[in-house]
Amino acid sequence: MTFRPIHLLAALSTAAATLLALPAAAQDYPNKPITLVVPFGPGSGTDQMARLYAKALGDELKVPIVVENKGGASGFIAAQLVAKAAPDGYTLMMTTNTTHAANEHLFKKLPYDPVKDFAPIELLATGQMLLLVQPNSPYKSVADLLAAARKEPGKLDFGSGSSSSQVAGYALQQMAHVDMVNVPYKSNPQAITDLIGGRFTFMFADTSTAMPQVQGGKLRALATSGAKRVAALPDVPTVAEAGVKGYDVSYWFAAYAPAGTPPAIVTRLNQVFAKASTTDEVKAYMNQTSSTLTSSTPEGLAKFQAAESKKWGEVIRAAGIEPQ
């Protein structure tokens, strides 16, 4: 999957121009704490992003931003909570392609509609995953891992704590023509803990969650999941470079409000999220995790989400994953 970042300066210029046209109701917003719901557990990449943005948003809006983790059920719990919340701008969602592009292709029926139940606010960042093993693993490369999988079909297992992580593993299995077993978890941090403990063979995890473990020597990265190498790990090849031609599975972060949220409030939120993305703290975090900072209008996120849903559907079908 590929992405084209939108220039932040252009987005901010547009935001500044539209501020003058906002009705008084939006200019008075907010006047009480805002809840930012995360569909994954504490320590996950989305959780880290949410807490980083919560500080920047709070500084700008002058109200507390409360991060609320509602992990589990592939993001269903959080998505339903936000979809049913009052559309007044006081309940928002920081999420990923899991809830808003992948799930509709992984499940026969969803308890929420990723399009009709939400008002897009802004696309925030894109990134990729690392293929991880224990530091003492006998597999020193992707080739070693796949050779073992071919030698003993069905013996190797991989953990997954998100749809992105799961699809990345299944895509590797399908494209490399091997048979492996998936071990699902509620979130990537939980899966990483068990990988460190040797409970399964390998996993794909987002760079924000995985990088500290790699840099701390607790895990070893065999490859990256995207089309290009991760800047922080220049010697680690992509899965495609490692021999699985055409492999490219990436992810993204975005902010949403419940459907029906007044356009003026959505515009105001788009402005403050865009401004938060320009802070030194956010930029430093993006560099540290080798994520790509992006920005969009609400309409731009809606179009991006539609395109990504189509792409994730293609990847999931190509990986041979049957909807549950």
mmCIF file with all atom_site columns, N, CA and C in Angstrom, residues 245-297:
data_model
loop_
_atom_site.group_PDB
_atom_site.id
_atom_site.type_symbol
_atom_site.label_atom_id
_atom_site.label_alt_id
_atom_site.label_comp_id
_atom_site.label_asym_id
_atom_site.label_entity_id
_atom_site.label_seq_id
_atom_site.pdbx_PDB_ins_code
_atom_site.Cartn_x
_atom_site.Cartn_y
_atom_site.Cartn_z
_atom_site.occupancy
_atom_site.B_iso_or_equiv
_atom_site.pdbx_formal_charge
_atom_site.auth_seq_id
_atom_site.auth_comp_id
_atom_site.auth_asym_id
_atom_site.auth_atom_id
_atom_site.pdbx_PDB_model_num
ATOM 1   N N  . LYS A 1 245 ? 8.398   -11.101 -3.284 1.00 0.00 ? 245 LYS A N  1
ATOM 2   C CA . LYS A 1 245 ? 8.173   -10.006 -4.223 1.00 0.00 ? 245 LYS A CA 1
ATOM 3   C C  . LYS A 1 245 ? 6.742   -9.476  -4.158 1.00 0.00 ? 245 LYS A C  1
ATOM 4   N N  . GLY A 1 246 ? 6.631   -8.164  -4.176 1.00 0.00 ? 246 GLY A N  1
ATOM 5   C CA . GLY A 1 246 ? 5.323   -7.528  -4.187 1.00 0.00 ? 246 GLY A CA 1
ATOM 6   C C  . GLY A 1 246 ? 4.702   -7.335  -2.819 1.00 0.00 ? 246 GLY A C  1
ATOM 7   N N  . TYR A 1 247 ? 5.377   -7.797  -1.770 1.00 0.00 ? 247 TYR A N  1
ATOM 8   C CA . TYR A 1 247 ? 4.810   -7.669  -0.425 1.00 0.00 ? 247 TYR A CA 1
ATOM 9   C C  . TYR A 1 247 ? 4.870   -6.211  0.029  1.00 0.00 ? 247 TYR A C  1
ATOM 10  N N  . ASP A 1 248 ? 3.739   -5.677  0.499  1.00 0.00 ? 248 ASP A N  1
ATOM 11  C CA . ASP A 1 248 ? 3.681   -4.289  0.973  1.00 0.00 ? 248 ASP A CA 1
ATOM 12  C C  . ASP A 1 248 ? 2.415   -4.102  1.793  1.00 0.00 ? 248 ASP A C  1
ATOM 13  N N  . VAL A 1 249 ? 2.535   -4.110  3.115  1.00 0.00 ? 249 VAL A N  1
ATOM 14  C CA . VAL A 1 249 ? 1.393   -3.921  4.015  1.00 0.00 ? 249 VAL A CA 1
ATOM 15  C C  . VAL A 1 249 ? 1.733   -2.807  5.001  1.00 0.00 ? 249 VAL A C  1
ATOM 16  N N  . SER A 1 250 ? 1.011   -1.702  4.910  1.00 0.00 ? 250 SER A N  1
ATOM 17  C CA . SER A 1 250 ? 1.256   -0.557  5.784  1.00 0.00 ? 250 SER A CA 1
ATOM 18  C C  . SER A 1 250 ? -0.025  -0.215  6.546  1.00 0.00 ? 250 SER A C  1
ATOM 19  N N  . TYR A 1 251 ? 0.028   0.802   7.404  1.00 0.00 ? 251 TYR A N  1
ATOM 20  C CA . TYR A 1 251 ? -1.146  1.173   8.202  1.00 0.00 ? 251 TYR A CA 1
ATOM 21  C C  . TYR A 1 251 ? -1.228  2.683   8.327  1.00 0.00 ? 251 TYR A C  1
ATOM 22  N N  . TRP A 1 252 ? -2.321  3.178   8.913  1.00 0.00 ? 252 TRP A N  1
ATOM 23  C CA . TRP A 1 252 ? -2.479  4.619   9.093  1.00 0.00 ? 252 TRP A CA 1
ATOM 24  C C  . TRP A 1 252 ? -3.286  4.924   10.354 1.00 0.00 ? 252 TRP A C  1
ATOM 25  N N  . PHE A 1 253 ? -3.134  6.158   10.803 1.00 0.00 ? 253 PHE A N  1
ATOM 26  C CA . PHE A 1 253 ? -3.866  6.680   11.964 1.00 0.00 ? 253 PHE A CA 1
ATOM 27  C C  . PHE A 1 253 ? -4.756  7.832   11.512 1.00 0.00 ? 253 PHE A C  1
ATOM 28  N N  . ALA A 1 254 ? -5.943  7.937   12.100 1.00 0.00 ? 254 ALA A N  1
ATOM 29  C CA . ALA A 1 254 ? -6.839  9.041   11.768 1.00 0.00 ? 254 ALA A CA 1
ATOM 30  C C  . ALA A 1 254 ? -7.767  9.334   12.937 1.00 0.00 ? 254 ALA A C  1
ATOM 31  N N  . ALA A 1 255 ? -8.385  10.509  12.896 1.00 0.00 ? 255 ALA A N  1
ATOM 32  C CA . ALA A 1 255 ? -9.319  10.932  13.935 1.00 0.00 ? 255 ALA A CA 1
ATOM 33  C C  . ALA A 1 255 ? -10.726 11.056  13.359 1.00 0.00 ? 255 ALA A C  1
ATOM 34  N N  . TYR A 1 256 ? -11.705 10.601  14.145 1.00 0.00 ? 256 TYR A N  1
ATOM 35  C CA . TYR A 1 256 ? -13.112 10.637  13.736 1.00 0.00 ? 256 TYR A CA 1
ATOM 36  C C  . TYR A 1 256 ? -13.986 11.131  14.879 1.00 0.00 ? 256 TYR A C  1
ATOM 37  N N  . ALA A 1 257 ? -15.167 11.637  14.509 1.00 0.00 ? 257 ALA A N  1
ATOM 38  C CA . ALA A 1 257 ? -16.211 11.999  15.464 1.00 0.00 ? 257 ALA A CA 1
ATOM 39  C C  . ALA A 1 257 ? -17.456 11.192  15.085 1.00 0.00 ? 257 ALA A C  1
ATOM 40  N N  . PRO A 1 258 ? -18.477 11.152  15.942 1.00 0.00 ? 258 PRO A N  1
ATOM 41  C CA . PRO A 1 258 ? -19.719 10.463  15.563 1.00 0.00 ? 258 PRO A CA 1
ATOM 42  C C  . PRO A 1 258 ? -20.385 11.161  14.378 1.00 0.00 ? 258 PRO A C  1
ATOM 43  N N  . ALA A 1 259 ? -21.052 10.386  13.549 1.00 0.00 ? 259 ALA A N  1
ATOM 44  C CA . ALA A 1 259 ? -21.813 10.971  12.440 1.00 0.00 ? 259 ALA A CA 1
ATOM 45  C C  . ALA A 1 259 ? -22.831 11.954  12.995 1.00 0.00 ? 259 ALA A C  1
ATOM 46  N N  . GLY A 1 260 ? -23.042 13.033  12.280 1.00 0.00 ? 260 GLY A N  1
ATOM 47  C CA . GLY A 1 260 ? -23.989 14.045  12.728 1.00 0.00 ? 260 GLY A CA 1
ATOM 48  C C  . GLY A 1 260 ? -23.364 15.169  13.519 1.00 0.00 ? 260 GLY A C  1
ATOM 49  N N  . THR A 1 261 ? -22.067 15.066  13.811 1.00 0.00 ? 261 THR A N  1
ATOM 50  C CA . THR A 1 261 ? -21.377 16.157  14.492 1.00 0.00 ? 261 THR A CA 1
ATOM 51  C C  . THR A 1 261 ? -21.443 17.399  13.604 1.00 0.00 ? 261 THR A C  1
ATOM 52  N N  . PRO A 1 262 ? -21.824 18.555  14.123 1.00 0.00 ? 262 PRO A N  1
ATOM 53  C CA . PRO A 1 262 ? -21.950 19.759  13.302 1.00 0.00 ? 262 PRO A CA 1
ATOM 54  C C  . PRO A 1 262 ? -20.685 20.042  12.490 1.00 0.00 ? 262 PRO A C  1
ATOM 55  N N  . PRO A 1 263 ? -20.836 20.369  11.210 1.00 0.00 ? 263 PRO A N  1
ATOM 56  C CA . PRO A 1 263 ? -19.679 20.633  10.360 1.00 0.00 ? 263 PRO A CA 1
ATOM 57  C C  . PRO A 1 263 ? -18.728 21.679  10.929 1.00 0.00 ? 263 PRO A C  1
ATOM 58  N N  . ALA A 1 264 ? -19.272 22.686  11.598 1.00 0.00 ? 264 ALA A N  1
ATOM 59  C CA . ALA A 1 264 ? -18.425 23.733  12.163 1.00 0.00 ? 264 ALA A CA 1
ATOM 60  C C  . ALA A 1 264 ? -17.503 23.173  13.239 1.00 0.00 ? 264 ALA A C  1
ATOM 61  N N  . ILE A 1 265 ? -18.003 22.235  14.030 1.00 0.00 ? 265 ILE A N  1
ATOM 62  C CA . ILE A 1 265 ? -17.169 21.611  15.066 1.00 0.00 ? 265 ILE A CA 1
ATOM 63  C C  . ILE A 1 265 ? -16.138 20.690  14.430 1.00 0.00 ? 265 ILE A C  1
ATOM 64  N N  . VAL A 1 266 ? -16.542 19.948  13.388 1.00 0.00 ? 266 VAL A N  1
ATOM 65  C CA . VAL A 1 266 ? -15.586 19.094  12.668 1.00 0.00 ? 266 VAL A CA 1
ATOM 66  C C  . VAL A 1 266 ? -14.466 19.945  12.078 1.00 0.00 ? 266 VAL A C  1
ATOM 67  N N  . THR A 1 267 ? -14.829 21.085  11.517 1.00 0.00 ? 267 THR A N  1
ATOM 68  C CA . THR A 1 267 ? -13.824 21.991  10.961 1.00 0.00 ? 267 THR A CA 1
ATOM 69  C C  . THR A 1 267 ? -12.878 22.490  12.044 1.00 0.00 ? 267 THR A C  1
ATOM 70  N N  . ARG A 1 268 ? -13.436 22.853  13.184 1.00 0.00 ? 268 ARG A N  1
ATOM 71  C CA . ARG A 1 268 ? -12.608 23.314  14.304 1.00 0.00 ? 268 ARG A CA 1
ATOM 72  C C  . ARG A 1 268 ? -11.648 22.215  14.756 1.00 0.00 ? 268 ARG A C  1
ATOM 73  N N  . LEU A 1 269 ? -12.139 20.984  14.862 1.00 0.00 ? 269 LEU A N  1
ATOM 74  C CA . LEU A 1 269 ? -11.290 19.863  15.259 1.00 0.00 ? 269 LEU A CA 1
ATOM 75  C C  . LEU A 1 269 ? -10.210 19.584  14.215 1.00 0.00 ? 269 LEU A C  1
ATOM 76  N N  . ASN A 1 270 ? -10.565 19.697  12.955 1.00 0.00 ? 270 ASN A N  1
ATOM 77  C CA . ASN A 1 270 ? -9.575  19.516  11.895 1.00 0.00 ? 270 ASN A CA 1
ATOM 78  C C  . ASN A 1 270 ? -8.447  20.522  12.047 1.00 0.00 ? 270 ASN A C  1
ATOM 79  N N  . GLN A 1 271 ? -8.809  21.745  12.396 1.00 0.00 ? 271 GLN A N  1
ATOM 80  C CA . GLN A 1 271 ? -7.810  22.796  12.583 1.00 0.00 ? 271 GLN A CA 1
ATOM 81  C C  . GLN A 1 271 ? -6.861  22.472  13.732 1.00 0.00 ? 271 GLN A C  1
ATOM 82  N N  . VAL A 1 272 ? -7.419  22.043  14.864 1.00 0.00 ? 272 VAL A N  1
ATOM 83  C CA . VAL A 1 272 ? -6.560  21.825  16.036 1.00 0.00 ? 272 VAL A CA 1
ATOM 84  C C  . VAL A 1 272 ? -5.720  20.561  15.889 1.00 0.00 ? 272 VAL A C  1
ATOM 85  N N  . PHE A 1 273 ? -6.246  19.539  15.214 1.00 0.00 ? 273 PHE A N  1
ATOM 86  C CA . PHE A 1 273 ? -5.430  18.356  14.951 1.00 0.00 ? 273 PHE A CA 1
ATOM 87  C C  . PHE A 1 273 ? -4.275  18.716  14.018 1.00 0.00 ? 273 PHE A C  1
ATOM 88  N N  . ALA A 1 274 ? -4.558  19.533  12.986 1.00 0.00 ? 274 ALA A N  1
ATOM 89  C CA . ALA A 1 274 ? -3.500  19.947  12.059 1.00 0.00 ? 274 ALA A CA 1
ATOM 90  C C  . ALA A 1 274 ? -2.427  20.752  12.783 1.00 0.00 ? 274 ALA A C  1
ATOM 91  N N  . LYS A 1 275 ? -2.853  21.627  13.682 1.00 0.00 ? 275 LYS A N  1
ATOM 92  C CA . LYS A 1 275 ? -1.890  22.427  14.432 1.00 0.00 ? 275 LYS A CA 1
ATOM 93  C C  . LYS A 1 275 ? -1.078  21.549  15.380 1.00 0.00 ? 275 LYS A C  1
ATOM 94  N N  . ALA A 1 276 ? -1.740  20.565  16.002 1.00 0.00 ? 276 ALA A N  1
ATOM 95  C CA . ALA A 1 276 ? -1.035  19.652  16.906 1.00 0.00 ? 276 ALA A CA 1
ATOM 96  C C  . ALA A 1 276 ? 0.070   18.898  16.174 1.00 0.00 ? 276 ALA A C  1
ATOM 97  N N  . SER A 1 277 ? -0.177  18.602  14.899 1.00 0.00 ? 277 SER A N  1
ATOM 98  C CA . SER A 1 277 ? 0.814   17.863  14.105 1.00 0.00 ? 277 SER A CA 1
ATOM 99  C C  . SER A 1 277 ? 2.084   18.663  13.841 1.00 0.00 ? 277 SER A C  1
ATOM 100 N N  . THR A 1 278 ? 2.028   19.973  14.072 1.00 0.00 ? 278 THR A N  1
ATOM 101 C CA . THR A 1 278 ? 3.208   20.811  13.830 1.00 0.00 ? 278 THR A CA 1
ATOM 102 C C  . THR A 1 278 ? 4.065   20.989  15.077 1.00 0.00 ? 278 THR A C  1
ATOM 103 N N  . THR A 1 279 ? 3.621   20.454  16.217 1.00 0.00 ? 279 THR A N  1
ATOM 104 C CA . THR A 1 279 ? 4.396   20.634  17.446 1.00 0.00 ? 279 THR A CA 1
ATOM 105 C C  . THR A 1 279 ? 5.678   19.820  17.408 1.00 0.00 ? 279 THR A C  1
ATOM 106 N N  . ASP A 1 280 ? 6.671   20.280  18.119 1.00 0.00 ? 280 ASP A N  1
ATOM 107 C CA . ASP A 1 280 ? 7.960   19.585  18.151 1.00 0.00 ? 280 ASP A CA 1
ATOM 108 C C  . ASP A 1 280 ? 7.825   18.176  18.709 1.00 0.00 ? 280 ASP A C  1
ATOM 109 N N  . GLU A 1 281 ? 6.942   18.009  19.701 1.00 0.00 ? 281 GLU A N  1
ATOM 110 C CA . GLU A 1 281 ? 6.767   16.698  20.322 1.00 0.00 ? 281 GLU A CA 1
ATOM 111 C C  . GLU A 1 281 ? 6.228   15.675  19.326 1.00 0.00 ? 281 GLU A C  1
ATOM 112 N N  . VAL A 1 282 ? 5.241   16.087  18.538 1.00 0.00 ? 282 VAL A N  1
ATOM 113 C CA . VAL A 1 282 ? 4.662   15.177  17.554 1.00 0.00 ? 282 VAL A CA 1
ATOM 114 C C  . VAL A 1 282 ? 5.675   14.859  16.459 1.00 0.00 ? 282 VAL A C  1
ATOM 115 N N  . LYS A 1 283 ? 6.368   15.867  15.976 1.00 0.00 ? 283 LYS A N  1
ATOM 116 C CA . LYS A 1 283 ? 7.376   15.638  14.938 1.00 0.00 ? 283 LYS A CA 1
ATOM 117 C C  . LYS A 1 283 ? 8.475   14.702  15.425 1.00 0.00 ? 283 LYS A C  1
ATOM 118 N N  . ALA A 1 284 ? 8.908   14.901  16.657 1.00 0.00 ? 284 ALA A N  1
ATOM 119 C CA . ALA A 1 284 ? 9.966   14.052  17.218 1.00 0.00 ? 284 ALA A CA 1
ATOM 120 C C  . ALA A 1 284 ? 9.499   12.608  17.319 1.00 0.00 ? 284 ALA A C  1
ATOM 121 N N  . TYR A 1 285 ? 8.250   12.420  17.738 1.00 0.00 ? 285 TYR A N  1
ATOM 122 C CA . TYR A 1 285 ? 7.698   11.069  17.867 1.00 0.00 ? 285 TYR A CA 1
ATOM 123 C C  . TYR A 1 285 ? 7.634   10.391  16.497 1.00 0.00 ? 285 TYR A C  1
ATOM 124 N N  . MET A 1 286 ? 7.212   11.134  15.488 1.00 0.00 ? 286 MET A N  1
ATOM 125 C CA . MET A 1 286 ? 7.129   10.563  14.137 1.00 0.00 ? 286 MET A CA 1
ATOM 126 C C  . MET A 1 286 ? 8.504   10.138  13.643 1.00 0.00 ? 286 MET A C  1
ATOM 127 N N  . ASN A 1 287 ? 9.504   10.964  13.902 1.00 0.00 ? 287 ASN A N  1
ATOM 128 C CA . ASN A 1 287 ? 10.865  10.603  13.499 1.00 0.00 ? 287 ASN A CA 1
ATOM 129 C C  . ASN A 1 287 ? 11.368  9.382   14.262 1.00 0.00 ? 287 ASN A C  1
ATOM 130 N N  . GLN A 1 288 ? 11.077  9.355   15.544 1.00 0.00 ? 288 GLN A N  1
ATOM 131 C CA . GLN A 1 288 ? 11.525  8.253   16.397 1.00 0.00 ? 288 GLN A CA 1
ATOM 132 C C  . GLN A 1 288 ? 10.934  6.924   15.953 1.00 0.00 ? 288 GLN A C  1
ATOM 133 N N  . THR A 1 289 ? 9.680   6.939   15.508 1.00 0.00 ? 289 THR A N  1
ATOM 134 C CA . THR A 1 289 ? 9.005   5.702   15.121 1.00 0.00 ? 289 THR A CA 1
ATOM 135 C C  . THR A 1 289 ? 9.008   5.479   13.613 1.00 0.00 ? 289 THR A C  1
ATOM 136 N N  . SER A 1 290 ? 9.717   6.336   12.884 1.00 0.00 ? 290 SER A N  1
ATOM 137 C CA . SER A 1 290 ? 9.777   6.237   11.413 1.00 0.00 ? 290 SER A CA 1
ATOM 138 C C  . SER A 1 290 ? 8.384   6.247   10.794 1.00 0.00 ? 290 SER A C  1
ATOM 139 N N  . SER A 1 291 ? 7.489   7.046   11.358 1.00 0.00 ? 291 SER A N  1
ATOM 140 C CA . SER A 1 291 ? 6.154   7.232   10.791 1.00 0.00 ? 291 SER A CA 1
ATOM 141 C C  . SER A 1 291 ? 6.163   8.466   9.901  1.00 0.00 ? 291 SER A C  1
ATOM 142 N N  . THR A 1 292 ? 5.218   8.526   8.974  1.00 0.00 ? 292 THR A N  1
ATOM 143 C CA . THR A 1 292 ? 5.123   9.662   8.065  1.00 0.00 ? 292 THR A CA 1
ATOM 144 C C  . THR A 1 292 ? 3.969   10.559  8.485  1.00 0.00 ? 292 THR A C  1
ATOM 145 N N  . LEU A 1 293 ? 4.278   11.771  8.882  1.00 0.00 ? 293 LEU A N  1
ATOM 146 C CA . LEU A 1 293 ? 3.264   12.726  9.292  1.00 0.00 ? 293 LEU A CA 1
ATOM 147 C C  . LEU A 1 293 ? 2.477   13.195  8.073  1.00 0.00 ? 293 LEU A C  1
ATOM 148 N N  . THR A 1 294 ? 1.153   13.180  8.172  1.00 0.00 ? 294 THR A N  1
ATOM 149 C CA . THR A 1 294 ? 0.314   13.605  7.060  1.00 0.00 ? 294 THR A CA 1
ATOM 150 C C  . THR A 1 294 ? -0.769  14.543  7.575  1.00 0.00 ? 294 THR A C  1
ATOM 151 N N  . SER A 1 295 ? -1.574  15.051  6.683  1.00 0.00 ? 295 SER A N  1
ATOM 152 C CA . SER A 1 295 ? -2.693  15.898  7.061  1.00 0.00 ? 295 SER A CA 1
ATOM 153 C C  . SER A 1 295 ? -3.731  15.830  5.956  1.00 0.00 ? 295 SER A C  1
ATOM 154 N N  . SER A 1 296 ? -4.973  16.221  6.267  1.00 0.00 ? 296 SER A N  1
ATOM 155 C CA . SER A 1 296 ? -6.028  16.191  5.251  1.00 0.00 ? 296 SER A CA 1
ATOM 156 C C  . SER A 1 296 ? -7.196  17.042  5.717  1.00 0.00 ? 296 SER A C  1
ATOM 157 N N  . THR A 1 297 ? -8.079  17.325  4.811  1.00 0.00 ? 297 THR A N  1
ATOM 158 C CA . THR A 1 297 ? -9.376  17.885  5.167  1.00 0.00 ? 297 THR A CA 1
ATOM 159 C C  . THR A 1 297 ? -10.269 16.723  5.581  1.00 0.00 ? 297 THR A C  1
#
